[in-house]
Amino acid sequence: MKSTIPEAGAPIAQTAPGNGTDRPEVSLHGEILLRLRDYVVEGNIPEGARVPERQLCEMLGISRTPLREALKVLAAEGLIELLPNRGARIRQLSQRDLEELFDVMAGLESLAGRLACEAITDEEIAEIERLHYKMYGHYLHRDMHGYFQINQRIHESIVTAARNETLRTAYANFAGRIRRVRYSANFARKRQRWAEAMREHEAILDALRRRAGSELSDILFEHLRNKRTAAIEHLAEAREATATTAAGGWPCRL
């Protein structure tokens, strides 16, 4: 299947969290959690840095209690670490951590793809196809926030279609731990990773439509391996930049 994905487009748009993400309505607690998770995933607080609770409370217009409840969820997901009597900090992953986590995720998604092709319904495929084209629209507009939200829903939909609760639970456990670096990998400078990822998603959708389990399994495994390479490249770039520039603040964009 010939790809229609262009190599590059307009500059990446800085879309405000919560806009155009096709999310269902959520409670106030859920909205706080979504916004805080997005803020952390999108790299607004440096890895290893302390979470600025007072600043976040002011930006969100909430007290410390709901903020700390949301931080507990992010800690359970593996995005942050809670420090006894000292607040929280952004979890810092080594290159070895990334290699191991992405290999496990590649194995889980590969299995999910194979199982999904045995059980997925026509309606589920149609929904994933709808999400794919919505994601493509975000790609064309260089809206990384919207793109990433829909991207994650596609991967989660395939895992759900596998009809294996043990697999789904394991996937959710590991997915949170690499969500932040999975987002940032799209910005690796040494390759056109974003365009590459979109072409891989075209192949994923094509194999899913045909219920080609073995093929989809291989595509998903390679997709995660490519993401791992880009994530490690971006990690090295980011740490090199940090080492050569003075420490500064981070944007307040909640």
Coordinates of C-alpha atoms in Angstrom, one line a residue:
M1 CA 0.0 0.0 0.0
K2 CA 1.5 3.3 -1.1
S3 CA 1.8 5.8 1.8
T4 CA 0.4 9.3 1.5
I5 CA 2.3 10.6 4.5
P6 CA 4.4 13.7 3.7
E7 CA 7.8 14.0 5.2
A8 CA 7.2 17.4 6.8
G9 CA 4.6 20.1 7.2
A10 CA 4.0 23.4 8.9
P11 CA 5.6 24.1 12.3
I12 CA 4.2 22.0 15.2
A13 CA 1.2 23.8 16.8
Q14 CA 1.2 24.4 20.5
T15 CA -2.4 23.3 21.0
A16 CA -3.9 23.9 24.5
P17 CA -4.5 20.7 26.4
G18 CA -8.0 19.4 26.1
N19 CA -8.7 20.9 22.7
G20 CA -9.6 18.6 19.8
T21 CA -8.6 15.4 21.6
D22 CA -11.9 13.7 21.1
R23 CA -12.2 12.9 24.8
P24 CA -15.4 11.9 26.5
E25 CA -16.8 14.1 29.2
V26 CA -15.0 13.6 32.6
S27 CA -15.5 14.7 36.2
L28 CA -13.6 17.6 37.7
H29 CA -11.2 15.2 39.3
G30 CA -10.7 13.4 36.0
E31 CA -10.2 16.7 34.2
I32 CA -7.5 17.8 36.7
L33 CA -5.8 14.4 36.2
L34 CA -6.0 14.7 32.4
R35 CA -4.5 18.2 32.4
L36 CA -1.8 17.3 34.9
R37 CA -0.9 14.1 33.0
D38 CA -0.6 16.0 29.7
Y39 CA 1.5 18.7 31.4
V40 CA 4.0 16.1 32.6
V41 CA 3.9 13.9 29.5
E42 CA 4.6 16.9 27.2
G43 CA 7.9 17.7 29.1
N44 CA 6.9 20.9 30.8
I45 CA 8.8 19.8 33.9
P46 CA 12.3 18.5 33.3
E47 CA 13.0 14.9 34.1
G48 CA 14.3 14.4 37.6
A49 CA 12.9 17.8 38.7
R50 CA 10.7 18.4 41.7
V51 CA 7.0 18.9 41.0
P52 CA 6.1 22.5 41.8
E53 CA 2.9 21.9 43.8
R54 CA 2.2 25.6 44.6
Q55 CA 2.7 26.7 41.0
L56 CA 0.5 23.9 39.7
C57 CA -2.3 24.7 42.2
E58 CA -2.3 28.3 41.1
M59 CA -2.5 27.3 37.4
L60 CA -5.2 24.8 38.0
G61 CA -7.1 26.9 40.5
I62 CA -7.3 24.1 43.0
S63 CA -6.0 23.3 46.6
R64 CA -3.2 21.0 47.5
T65 CA -5.6 18.1 48.3
P66 CA -7.0 17.4 44.8
L67 CA -3.5 18.0 43.3
R68 CA -1.9 15.4 45.6
E69 CA -4.7 12.9 44.8
A70 CA -3.9 13.4 41.1
L71 CA -0.1 13.0 41.8
K72 CA -0.8 9.7 43.5
V73 CA -2.4 8.4 40.2
L74 CA 0.6 9.7 38.2
A75 CA 2.9 7.9 40.6
A76 CA 1.0 4.7 40.2
E77 CA 1.3 5.1 36.4
G78 CA 5.1 5.5 36.8
L79 CA 5.3 9.1 35.5
I80 CA 6.5 10.6 38.8
E81 CA 8.0 9.5 42.1
L82 CA 6.5 10.4 45.5
L83 CA 9.2 11.5 48.0
P84 CA 8.4 10.9 51.7
N85 CA 7.5 14.3 53.2
R86 CA 9.3 16.0 50.3
G87 CA 6.6 16.2 47.5
A88 CA 7.2 14.5 44.2
R89 CA 9.6 14.6 41.3
I90 CA 9.5 13.5 37.6
R91 CA 10.7 10.0 37.1
Q92 CA 14.1 9.8 35.4
L93 CA 14.7 6.8 33.2
S94 CA 18.2 5.6 32.1
Q95 CA 18.9 4.4 28.6
R96 CA 18.8 0.8 29.9
D97 CA 15.4 1.5 31.5
L98 CA 14.1 2.6 28.1
E99 CA 15.5 -0.3 26.3
E100 CA 13.9 -2.8 28.6
L101 CA 10.6 -1.0 28.9
F102 CA 10.2 -0.6 25.1
D103 CA 11.1 -4.2 24.5
V104 CA 8.4 -5.4 26.9
M105 CA 5.9 -3.0 25.3
A106 CA 6.9 -4.2 21.9
G107 CA 6.2 -7.8 23.0
L108 CA 2.8 -6.9 24.6
E109 CA 1.6 -4.9 21.6
S110 CA 2.8 -7.6 19.2
L111 CA 0.7 -10.2 21.1
A112 CA -2.2 -7.8 21.3
G113 CA -2.2 -7.4 17.5
R114 CA -2.2 -11.1 16.9
L115 CA -5.0 -11.7 19.3
A116 CA -7.0 -8.7 18.2
C117 CA -7.2 -10.0 14.6
E118 CA -8.9 -13.2 15.9
A119 CA -11.6 -11.3 18.0
I120 CA -12.0 -7.8 16.7
T121 CA -15.4 -6.8 15.3
D122 CA -16.2 -4.8 12.2
E123 CA -17.5 -2.0 14.4
E124 CA -14.2 -1.8 16.3
I125 CA -12.2 -1.7 13.1
A126 CA -14.4 1.1 11.8
E127 CA -13.8 3.1 15.1
I128 CA -10.0 2.6 14.9
E129 CA -10.1 3.7 11.2
R130 CA -12.0 6.8 12.3
L131 CA -9.4 7.5 14.9
H132 CA -6.6 7.0 12.4
Y133 CA -7.9 9.7 10.0
K134 CA -8.5 12.0 12.9
M135 CA -4.9 11.5 14.0
Y136 CA -3.8 12.1 10.4
G137 CA -5.5 15.4 10.5
H138 CA -3.6 16.4 13.7
Y139 CA -0.4 15.3 11.9
L140 CA -1.1 17.5 8.9
H141 CA -1.7 20.5 11.2
R142 CA 1.4 19.6 13.2
D143 CA -0.6 19.4 16.3
M144 CA 1.4 17.0 18.5
H145 CA -0.9 17.2 21.5
G146 CA -4.0 16.1 19.5
Y147 CA -2.0 13.6 17.5
F148 CA -0.6 11.9 20.6
Q149 CA -3.9 11.7 22.4
I150 CA -5.5 9.9 19.5
N151 CA -2.4 7.8 18.9
Q152 CA -2.7 6.4 22.4
R153 CA -6.3 5.6 21.9
I154 CA -5.6 3.6 18.8
H155 CA -3.0 1.5 20.6
E156 CA -5.3 1.0 23.6
S157 CA -8.2 0.0 21.3
I158 CA -6.1 -2.7 19.7
V159 CA -5.1 -4.0 23.1
T160 CA -8.8 -4.0 24.2
A161 CA -9.8 -5.9 21.1
A162 CA -7.4 -8.7 22.1
R163 CA -10.0 -9.7 24.7
N164 CA -7.3 -10.6 27.2
E165 CA -7.6 -8.9 30.6
T166 CA -4.2 -10.1 31.9
L167 CA -2.6 -8.6 28.8
R168 CA -4.6 -5.4 29.1
T169 CA -3.6 -5.0 32.8
A170 CA 0.1 -5.6 32.0
Y171 CA 0.0 -3.2 29.1
A172 CA -1.6 -0.4 31.2
N173 CA 1.1 -0.9 33.9
F174 CA 4.0 -0.4 31.5
A175 CA 2.4 2.1 29.2
G176 CA 2.3 4.8 31.9
R177 CA 6.0 4.5 32.6
I178 CA 7.0 5.3 29.1
R179 CA 4.2 7.7 28.1
R180 CA 6.3 10.8 28.6
V181 CA 9.3 9.5 26.5
R182 CA 7.0 8.0 23.9
Y183 CA 5.6 11.5 23.3
S184 CA 9.0 13.1 23.2
A185 CA 10.4 10.5 20.8
N186 CA 8.5 12.2 18.0
F187 CA 10.9 15.2 18.3
A188 CA 14.1 13.3 17.7
R189 CA 16.2 15.4 15.3
K190 CA 18.2 12.6 13.7
R191 CA 15.2 11.2 11.8
Q192 CA 11.8 12.2 10.5
R193 CA 10.2 10.1 13.3
W194 CA 6.8 11.6 13.1
A195 CA 6.3 11.0 9.4
E196 CA 7.8 7.5 9.9
A197 CA 5.3 6.7 12.7
M198 CA 2.4 7.8 10.5
R199 CA 3.5 5.5 7.7
E200 CA 3.7 2.7 10.2
H201 CA 0.2 3.5 11.4
E202 CA -1.1 3.2 7.9
A203 CA 0.4 -0.3 7.7
I204 CA -1.1 -1.2 11.1
L205 CA -4.6 -0.1 9.9
D206 CA -4.2 -2.0 6.6
A207 CA -3.2 -5.3 8.4
L208 CA -6.0 -4.8 10.9
R209 CA -8.6 -4.4 8.2
R210 CA -7.4 -7.7 6.6
R211 CA -7.2 -9.3 10.1
A212 CA -3.7 -10.4 9.2
G213 CA -2.6 -11.3 12.7
S214 CA 1.0 -12.4 12.1
E215 CA 1.6 -9.4 9.9
L216 CA 0.1 -7.0 12.4
S217 CA 2.1 -8.6 15.2
D218 CA 5.4 -8.0 13.3
I219 CA 4.4 -4.4 12.3
L220 CA 3.6 -3.5 15.9
F221 CA 6.8 -5.0 17.3
E222 CA 8.9 -3.0 14.7
H223 CA 6.8 0.1 15.4
L224 CA 7.8 0.0 19.1
R225 CA 11.4 -0.8 18.3
N226 CA 11.6 2.2 16.0
K227 CA 10.0 4.3 18.8
R228 CA 12.6 3.0 21.2
T229 CA 15.5 4.1 18.9
A230 CA 14.0 7.5 18.5
A231 CA 13.3 7.8 22.3
I232 CA 16.9 7.0 23.1
E233 CA 18.2 9.5 20.5
H234 CA 15.9 12.2 21.9
L235 CA 17.0 11.4 25.5
A236 CA 20.7 11.9 24.5
E237 CA 19.9 15.1 22.7
A238 CA 17.9 16.5 25.6
R239 CA 20.6 15.7 28.1
E240 CA 23.3 17.1 25.9
A241 CA 21.4 20.3 25.6
T242 CA 20.8 20.5 29.4
A243 CA 24.5 20.0 30.0
T244 CA 25.5 22.9 27.7
T245 CA 22.9 25.5 28.8
A246 CA 22.1 27.2 32.0
A247 CA 19.3 25.8 34.0
G248 CA 16.0 27.7 33.6
G249 CA 12.3 27.5 34.3
W250 CA 9.7 25.6 32.2
P251 CA 6.6 27.0 30.5
C252 CA 3.4 27.4 32.4
R253 CA 0.9 26.1 29.8
L254 CA -1.9 24.2 31.7

